[in-house]
Each structure stands twice: as C-alpha cells, then as structure tokens.
PDB file of C-alpha atoms in Angstrom:
ATOM      1  CA  HIS A 284      51.251  83.319  72.430  1.00 54.00           C
ATOM      2  CA  GLU A 285      52.429  83.271  76.046  1.00 60.00           C
ATOM      3  CA  ILE A 286      56.036  83.016  77.323  1.00 58.00           C
ATOM      4  CA  THR A 287      56.891  81.451  80.694  1.00 59.00           C
ATOM      5  CA  TYR A 288      60.217  80.749  82.402  1.00 59.00           C
ATOM      6  CA  THR A 289      61.012  78.011  84.888  1.00 62.00           C
ATOM      7  CA  ASN A 290      64.078  77.276  86.966  1.00 57.00           C
ATOM      8  CA  SER A 291      65.077  76.728  90.586  1.00 47.00           C
ATOM      9  CA  GLY A 292      65.364  80.459  91.246  1.00 48.00           C
ATOM     10  CA  SER A 293      65.158  83.845  89.579  1.00 54.00           C
ATOM     11  CA  ILE A 294      66.135  84.070  85.936  1.00 64.00           C
ATOM     12  CA  THR A 295      68.193  87.167  86.744  1.00 68.00           C
ATOM     13  CA  ASN A 296      70.838  85.067  88.512  1.00 73.00           C
ATOM     14  CA  ALA A 297      73.392  82.698  87.059  1.00 70.00           C
ATOM     15  CA  GLY A 298      72.117  79.217  86.342  1.00 71.00           C
ATOM     16  CA  THR A 299      70.022  77.167  83.902  1.00 75.00           C
ATOM     17  CA  ALA A 300      66.387  77.923  83.112  1.00 74.00           C
ATOM     18  CA  THR A 301      63.733  76.862  80.626  1.00 78.00           C
ATOM     19  CA  VAL A 302      61.682  79.172  78.421  1.00 77.00           C
ATOM     20  CA  THR A 303      58.311  77.829  77.208  1.00 78.00           C
ATOM     21  CA  VAL A 304      56.209  79.427  74.468  1.00 78.00           C
ATOM     22  CA  THR A 305      52.521  78.440  74.508  1.00 81.00           C
ATOM     23  CA  GLY A 306      50.331  79.149  71.510  1.00 75.00           C
ATOM     24  CA  LYS A 307      47.138  81.209  71.796  1.00 81.00           C
ATOM     25  CA  GLY A 308      44.529  82.398  69.341  1.00 76.00           C
ATOM     26  CA  ASN A 309      45.853  81.607  65.892  1.00 77.00           C
ATOM     27  CA  TYR A 310      48.624  79.461  67.386  1.00 77.00           C
ATOM     28  CA  THR A 311      48.550  76.136  69.138  1.00 80.00           C
ATOM     29  CA  GLY A 312      51.000  73.897  70.973  1.00 80.00           C
ATOM     30  CA  THR A 313      54.096  74.621  73.066  1.00 84.00           C
ATOM     31  CA  LYS A 314      57.813  74.972  72.491  1.00 81.00           C
ATOM     32  CA  SER A 315      60.460  74.811  75.239  1.00 82.00           C
ATOM     33  CA  LYS A 316      64.165  75.641  75.243  1.00 79.00           C
ATOM     34  CA  ASP A 317      66.781  75.475  77.972  1.00 78.00           C
ATOM     35  CA  PHE A 318      69.227  78.362  78.352  1.00 75.00           C
ATOM     36  CA  THR A 319      72.048  79.291  80.692  1.00 74.00           C
ATOM     37  CA  ILE A 320      72.999  82.564  82.364  1.00 78.00           C
ATOM     38  CA  SER A 321      76.761  82.337  82.935  1.00 82.00           C
ATOM     39  CA  LYS A 322      78.473  83.648  86.024  1.00 90.00           C
ATOM     40  CA  LYS A 323      80.030  87.098  85.655  1.00 94.00           C
ATOM     41  CA  GLY A 324      83.795  87.037  86.202  1.00 96.00           C
ATOM     42  CA  VAL A 325      85.385  89.564  88.553  1.00 98.00           C
ATOM     43  CA  THR A 326      88.672  89.836  90.408  1.00 98.00           C
ATOM     44  CA  VAL A 327      88.513  91.132  93.964  1.00 98.00           C
ATOM     45  CA  THR A 328      91.688  92.274  95.722  1.00 98.00           C
ATOM     46  CA  SER A 329      92.014  92.848  99.448  1.00 98.00           C
ATOM     47  CA  GLY A 330      93.444  96.156 100.635  1.00 97.00           C
ATOM     48  CA  SER A 331      97.140  96.862 101.119  1.00 98.00           C
ATOM     49  CA  LYS A 332      98.623  99.076 103.816  1.00 98.00           C
ATOM     50  CA  SER A 333     101.959  99.973 105.370  1.00 98.00           C
ATOM     51  CA  GLN A 334     103.050 101.557 108.625  1.00 98.00           C
ATOM     52  CA  VAL A 335     106.222 102.440 110.473  1.00 98.00           C
ATOM     53  CA  TYR A 336     106.854 100.050 113.376  1.00 98.00           C
ATOM     54  CA  ASN A 337     104.901 101.120 116.463  1.00 97.00           C
ATOM     55  CA  ALA A 338     104.612  97.838 118.435  1.00 97.00           C
ATOM     56  CA  SER A 339     100.954  97.448 117.340  1.00 97.00           C
ATOM     57  CA  ALA A 340      99.663  94.881 114.867  1.00 98.00           C
ATOM     58  CA  LEU A 341      98.793  96.164 111.406  1.00 98.00           C
ATOM     59  CA  THR A 342      95.485  94.858 110.026  1.00 98.00           C
ATOM     60  CA  LEU A 343      93.053  95.869 107.307  1.00 97.00           C
ATOM     61  CA  THR A 344      90.089  93.583 107.906  1.00 97.00           C
ATOM     62  CA  THR A 345      87.343  94.795 105.549  1.00 96.00           C
ATOM     63  CA  SER A 346      89.045  96.686 102.711  1.00 96.00           C
ATOM     64  CA  CYS A 347      88.758  95.306  99.169  1.00 97.00           C
ATOM     65  CA  ASN A 348      88.091  96.429  95.604  1.00 96.00           C
ATOM     66  CA  VAL A 349      87.063  94.961  92.286  1.00 97.00           C
ATOM     67  CA  THR A 350      90.295  95.196  90.300  1.00 97.00           C
ATOM     68  CA  SER A 351      89.247  93.373  87.135  1.00 97.00           C
ATOM     69  CA  GLY A 352      85.821  93.012  85.565  1.00 97.00           C
ATOM     70  CA  SER A 353      82.853  94.886  87.023  1.00 96.00           C
ATOM     71  CA  LEU A 354      79.805  94.339  89.170  1.00 96.00           C
ATOM     72  CA  VAL A 355      76.280  94.630  87.818  1.00 94.00           C
ATOM     73  CA  SER A 356      74.884  98.124  88.421  1.00 95.00           C
ATOM     74  CA  GLY A 357      73.546  98.394  91.974  1.00 96.00           C
ATOM     75  CA  HIS A 358      75.616  95.486  93.288  1.00 97.00           C
ATOM     76  CA  THR A 359      78.133  96.006  96.098  1.00 97.00           C
ATOM     77  CA  VAL A 360      80.997  93.933  97.453  1.00 98.00           C
ATOM     78  CA  THR A 361      82.131  93.415 101.050  1.00 97.00           C
ATOM     79  CA  CYS A 362      85.086  91.371 102.259  1.00 97.00           C
ATOM     80  CA  ALA A 363      86.709  89.832 105.306  1.00 98.00           C
ATOM     81  CA  ASN A 364      90.533  89.794 105.455  1.00 98.00           C
ATOM     82  CA  THR A 365      92.685  87.936 107.969  1.00 96.00           C
ATOM     83  CA  GLY A 366      96.193  89.380 107.472  1.00 96.00           C
ATOM     84  CA  SER A 367      98.136  90.736 110.463  1.00 98.00           C
ATOM     85  CA  ILE A 368     101.755  91.794 111.044  1.00 98.00           C
ATOM     86  CA  LYS A 369     103.533  93.485 113.944  1.00 98.00           C
ATOM     87  CA  ASP A 370     107.283  93.349 113.334  1.00 98.00           C
ATOM     88  CA  VAL A 371     109.205  94.708 110.345  1.00 98.00           C
ATOM     89  CA  GLY A 372     108.468  92.769 107.154  1.00 98.00           C
ATOM     90  CA  ASN A 373     105.497  92.060 104.935  1.00 98.00           C
ATOM     91  CA  THR A 374     102.729  89.499 104.780  1.00 98.00           C
ATOM     92  CA  ALA A 375      99.682  88.721 102.681  1.00 98.00           C
ATOM     93  CA  ASN A 376      96.439  90.392 103.671  1.00 98.00           C
ATOM     94  CA  THR A 377      94.563  87.168 103.059  1.00 97.00           C
ATOM     95  CA  LEU A 378      91.173  87.655 101.424  1.00 97.00           C
ATOM     96  CA  SER A 379      89.036  85.127 103.284  1.00 96.00           C
ATOM     97  CA  THR A 380      85.482  85.830 102.163  1.00 97.00           C
ATOM     98  CA  VAL A 381      83.804  87.897  99.450  1.00 98.00           C
ATOM     99  CA  THR A 382      80.107  88.747  99.567  1.00 98.00           C
ATOM    100  CA  ILE A 383      78.263  90.487  96.732  1.00 97.00           C
ATOM    101  CA  LYS A 384      74.731  91.812  97.245  1.00 97.00           C
ATOM    102  CA  ASN A 385      72.211  93.434  94.952  1.00 95.00           C
ATOM    103  CA  ALA A 386      70.439  96.717  95.624  1.00 94.00           C
ATOM    104  CA  SER A 387      67.815  94.910  97.729  1.00 95.00           C
ATOM    105  CA  GLY A 388      70.474  93.384  99.976  1.00 96.00           C
ATOM    106  CA  THR A 389      70.097  89.875  98.577  1.00 94.00           C
ATOM    107  CA  ASP A 390      73.299  87.816  98.414  1.00 96.00           C
ATOM    108  CA  VAL A 391      74.098  87.232  94.728  1.00 94.00           C
ATOM    109  CA  THR A 392      77.693  86.046  95.161  1.00 96.00           C
ATOM    110  CA  SER A 393      76.827  82.731  93.518  1.00 92.00           C
ATOM    111  CA  SER A 394      76.135  84.599  90.257  1.00 92.00           C
ATOM    112  CA  TYR A 395      79.771  85.685  90.048  1.00 96.00           C
ATOM    113  CA  ASN A 396      82.947  83.804  89.321  1.00 96.00           C
ATOM    114  CA  VAL A 397      85.205  85.528  91.857  1.00 97.00           C
ATOM    115  CA  THR A 398      88.997  85.407  91.629  1.00 98.00           C
ATOM    116  CA  LYS A 399      90.562  86.377  94.961  1.00 98.00           C
ATOM    117  CA  VAL A 400      93.844  88.284  95.126  1.00 98.00           C
ATOM    118  CA  ASN A 401      95.616  89.100  98.372  1.00 98.00           C
ATOM    119  CA  GLY A 402      96.876  92.579  99.182  1.00 98.00           C
ATOM    120  CA  THR A 403     100.050  93.164 101.217  1.00 98.00           C
ATOM    121  CA  LEU A 404     100.618  94.450 104.740  1.00 98.00           C
ATOM    122  CA  THR A 405     104.037  96.028 105.323  1.00 98.00           C
ATOM    123  CA  VAL A 406     105.794  97.269 108.453  1.00 98.00           C
ATOM    124  CA  THR A 407     108.946  99.352 107.992  1.00 98.00           C
ATOM    125  CA  ALA A 408     111.695 100.061 110.526  1.00 96.00           C
ATOM    126  CA  LYS A 409     111.261 103.046 112.806  1.00 96.00           C
ATOM    127  CA  PRO A 410     114.076 105.566 112.217  1.00 94.00           C
ATOM    128  CA  LEU A 411     115.828 106.710 115.389  1.00 94.00           C
ATOM    129  CA  GLU A 412     118.156 109.580 116.163  1.00 91.00           C
ATOM    130  CA  VAL A 413     121.448 108.760 117.849  1.00 93.00           C
ATOM    131  CA  SER A 414     122.654 111.131 120.549  1.00 92.00           C
ATOM    132  CA  TRP A 415     126.425 111.301 121.069  1.00 93.00           C
ATOM    133  CA  THR A 416     128.327 112.469 124.163  1.00 94.00           C
ATOM    134  CA  ASP A 417     131.995 112.382 125.242  1.00 95.00           C
ATOM    135  CA  THR A 418     133.263 113.121 121.734  1.00 96.00           C
ATOM    136  CA  SER A 419     136.408 114.827 123.050  1.00 97.00           C
ATOM    137  CA  LEU A 420     138.507 112.478 125.170  1.00 97.00           C
ATOM    138  CA  THR A 421     142.035 112.483 126.640  1.00 97.00           C
ATOM    139  CA  TYR A 422     144.600 109.735 126.181  1.00 96.00           C
ATOM    140  CA  ASN A 423     144.625 107.432 129.240  1.00 95.00           C
ATOM    141  CA  ARG A 424     146.329 104.262 127.892  1.00 95.00           C
ATOM    142  CA  SER A 425     142.907 102.547 127.645  1.00 97.00           C
ATOM    143  CA  SER A 426     140.648 101.931 124.658  1.00 97.00           C
ATOM    144  CA  GLN A 427     138.068 104.716 124.448  1.00 97.00           C
ATOM    145  CA  ALA A 428     135.062 105.762 122.382  1.00 97.00           C
ATOM    146  CA  PRO A 429     132.215 108.261 122.735  1.00 96.00           C
ATOM    147  CA  THR A 430     128.852 107.273 124.209  1.00 95.00           C
ATOM    148  CA  ALA A 431     125.770 106.780 122.027  1.00 94.00           C
ATOM    149  CA  THR A 432     122.187 106.709 123.313  1.00 93.00           C
ATOM    150  CA  VAL A 433     118.831 106.242 121.601  1.00 94.00           C
ATOM    151  CA  ASN A 434     115.222 106.773 122.680  1.00 95.00           C
ATOM    152  CA  THR A 435     112.901 104.310 120.925  1.00 96.00           C
ATOM    153  CA  GLY A 436     109.774 106.270 121.758  1.00 95.00           C
ATOM    154  CA  ILE A 437     107.988 102.955 122.386  1.00 97.00           C
ATOM    155  CA  THR A 438     106.733 102.208 125.897  1.00 96.00           C
ATOM    156  CA  ASN A 439     108.697  99.431 127.641  1.00 96.00           C
ATOM    157  CA  GLN A 440     111.236  99.132 124.803  1.00 98.00           C
ATOM    158  CA  THR A 441     114.736 100.301 125.689  1.00 97.00           C
ATOM    159  CA  MET A 442     117.589 100.010 123.238  1.00 97.00           C
ATOM    160  CA  THR A 443     121.163  99.229 124.246  1.00 96.00           C
ATOM    161  CA  VAL A 444     123.558 100.763 121.727  1.00 95.00           C
ATOM    162  CA  SER A 445     126.933  99.261 120.830  1.00 95.00           C
ATOM    163  CA  VAL A 446     129.690 101.696 119.793  1.00 95.00           C
ATOM    164  CA  GLY A 447     132.368 100.462 117.418  1.00 94.00           C
ATOM    165  CA  ASN A 448     135.885 101.650 116.565  1.00 95.00           C
ATOM    166  CA  ALA A 449     137.152 102.401 120.056  1.00 97.00           C
ATOM    167  CA  GLN A 450     140.789 103.560 119.998  1.00 98.00           C
ATOM    168  CA  THR A 451     143.707 103.953 122.442  1.00 98.00           C
ATOM    169  CA  ASN A 452     146.118 106.465 120.926  1.00 98.00           C
ATOM    170  CA  ALA A 453     145.628 110.193 120.454  1.00 97.00           C
ATOM    171  CA  GLY A 454     144.029 111.124 117.136  1.00 98.00           C
ATOM    172  CA  THR A 455     140.767 111.733 115.303  1.00 98.00           C
ATOM    173  CA  TYR A 456     138.503 108.768 114.629  1.00 97.00           C
ATOM    174  CA  THR A 457     134.964 107.852 113.593  1.00 95.00           C
ATOM    175  CA  ALA A 458     132.788 105.830 115.935  1.00 95.00           C
ATOM    176  CA  THR A 459     129.797 103.831 114.699  1.00 94.00           C
ATOM    177  CA  ALA A 460     126.582 103.026 116.569  1.00 95.00           C
ATOM    178  CA  SER A 461     124.502  99.893 116.182  1.00 94.00           C
ATOM    179  CA  CYS A 462     121.675  98.276 118.085  1.00 95.00           C
ATOM    180  CA  SER A 463     122.823  95.619 120.532  1.00 96.00           C
ATOM    181  CA  THR A 464     119.547  94.630 122.217  1.00 97.00           C
ATOM    182  CA  VAL A 465     116.035  95.975 122.712  1.00 98.00           C
ATOM    183  CA  THR A 466     114.148  95.181 125.898  1.00 97.00           C
ATOM    184  CA  ASN A 467     110.792  93.597 124.953  1.00 96.00           C
ATOM    185  CA  GLY A 468     111.581  94.138 121.271  1.00 96.00           C
ATOM    186  CA  LYS A 469     113.888  93.513 118.327  1.00 97.00           C
ATOM    187  CA  CYS A 470     116.754  95.500 116.820  1.00 97.00           C
ATOM    188  CA  THR A 471     115.390  94.814 113.334  1.00 96.00           C
ATOM    189  CA  ASN A 472     112.339  96.936 114.099  1.00 98.00           C
ATOM    190  CA  TYR A 473     114.519 100.049 114.244  1.00 96.00           C
ATOM    191  CA  SER A 474     116.878 101.905 111.933  1.00 94.00           C
ATOM    192  CA  LEU A 475     119.761 104.132 113.069  1.00 91.00           C
ATOM    193  CA  THR A 476     120.492 105.463 109.600  1.00 73.00           C
ATOM    194  CA  SER A 477     118.174 108.483 109.570  1.00 51.00           C
ATOM    195  CA  ALA A 478     120.453 110.509 111.892  1.00 57.00           C
ATOM    196  CA  PRO A 479     124.198 110.195 112.405  1.00 65.00           C
ATOM    197  CA  ALA A 480     124.843 106.547 113.133  1.00 83.00           C
ATOM    198  CA  SER A 481     128.517 107.481 112.991  1.00 90.00           C
ATOM    199  CA  GLN A 482     130.327 110.246 114.837  1.00 93.00           C
ATOM    200  CA  GLU A 483     133.787 111.763 114.613  1.00 94.00           C
ATOM    201  CA  TYR A 484     135.604 111.944 117.944  1.00 96.00           C
ATOM    202  CA  ILE A 485     138.989 113.022 119.230  1.00 98.00           C
ATOM    203  CA  ILE A 486     141.397 111.480 121.689  1.00 97.00           C
ATOM    204  CA  ASN A 487     143.564 114.393 122.808  1.00 97.00           C
ATOM    205  CA  PRO A 488     147.211 113.882 123.873  1.00 96.00           C
ATOM    206  CA  TYR A 489     147.725 113.708 127.592  1.00 94.00           C
ATOM    207  CA  PRO A 490     149.270 117.027 128.748  1.00 91.00           C
ATOM    208  CA  ILE A 491     152.774 116.635 130.113  1.00 84.00           C
ATOM    209  CA  SER A 492     152.011 119.349 132.666  1.00 79.00           C
ATOM    210  CA  SER A 493     149.555 116.945 134.319  1.00 64.00           C
ATOM    211  CA  ALA A 494     152.023 114.105 134.584  1.00 61.00           C
ATOM    212  CA  THR A 495     153.470 113.040 137.928  1.00 63.00           C
ATOM    213  CA  ILE A 496     157.277 113.009 137.913  1.00 60.00           C
TER     214      ILE A 496
END
C-alpha cells in the first residue's frame, strides 16, 4: 500500500490535512481520513527592567522569553516591545509582536497559540545628598534657619531646596529640607532621604558685649 498526505501546506505545521492509503499488490482501493495538528500553546512575556532616574527614557524593545509551555526544538522567538518611561513610576512594556521561526528561518508563528504577557518598566527616584551650611547662627530678632543645597547631577536640572522649621529665639532646633522646584524637571524624580534631609542647628544668644548702649 501507499500513503499520501494532502493539505494547503506542510503537515508539520498546525492545520487540517488528509491522509490517503492506496492499495497495491494484494490490496486494492483507497481509504482517506482527515486529521488535525493543533496549535502548540505558549506564553511569551516581554522583558522587565528598572533604572534610577537619569532624564533618559527607559526602553527594552526586543527582550522576551517563553514563560509557560515550550517551543519545538530548533524554534526561536523574537519580539517587538513598545513600552517607554522617563519619569519616576512604572508602565507596561507592551508586547506588540511575537515571531517564531524554525531552524530554517521560516515563520511558524501560526502553528502556535501565543498568549502575550507584558513586562514592567520602572524608574525609581534618584537619591541626592543634602549639603548644609550656616548651622551655627546668632540671635538677631529675625526668623533664621541653615542653608541647604543639592546637586542633581543631571545636566540643565537645578533643584531649589526649601528649608523648614526656621526659628527666632536662641536654642537648638532641627531644620528639614525638601524639594521646592527643579528647573526642566520634577521634584518627584528625586529623593532627599538617602543623606541627611534634616539637620540640627543652633541659634546662639546675642552677646551683651556686642550690644550698643
């Protein structure tokens, strides 16, 4: 007998085909039967990545992995992702396209049932060190506080720092620093908590010897 297969493409790929057995020699006639090769299920997840804020967009355009199921031996997967984020926060690294090819480079994506899962892109706040000056002051009847400065380390982004808990009378106090504004940027992209965002300072009594009588 002789066996032949017919379908619209190769019988190695998913789809419906027909097998026909034709008699020879001691056998006569033909017998046909339809059969189906089901699609192979896989889950493909785009890559995830995080970075500390640096004023540049975070992307991961081609990274992906098969995270559930498996590819046929010799098959490879490539992806295109469209996620992008610049400021502090997170966003989906959207998995736009998935392409699966066999060892010969032929696209066999249609033979797979692909479930797409998005990875995550995350930008975290850049920690900054606060520099304090004028931490020892002298009573002058006015509200006073030390001076706090910060260097963002990012070109064209200058932070203005607000100092809280200014005092008038002599004593020991704690000043706090917080971001007021950032030129060409956002306060939320920075964190002042990695170095002292608070500072003890002293307002010394005014010496009587310096007073004018």
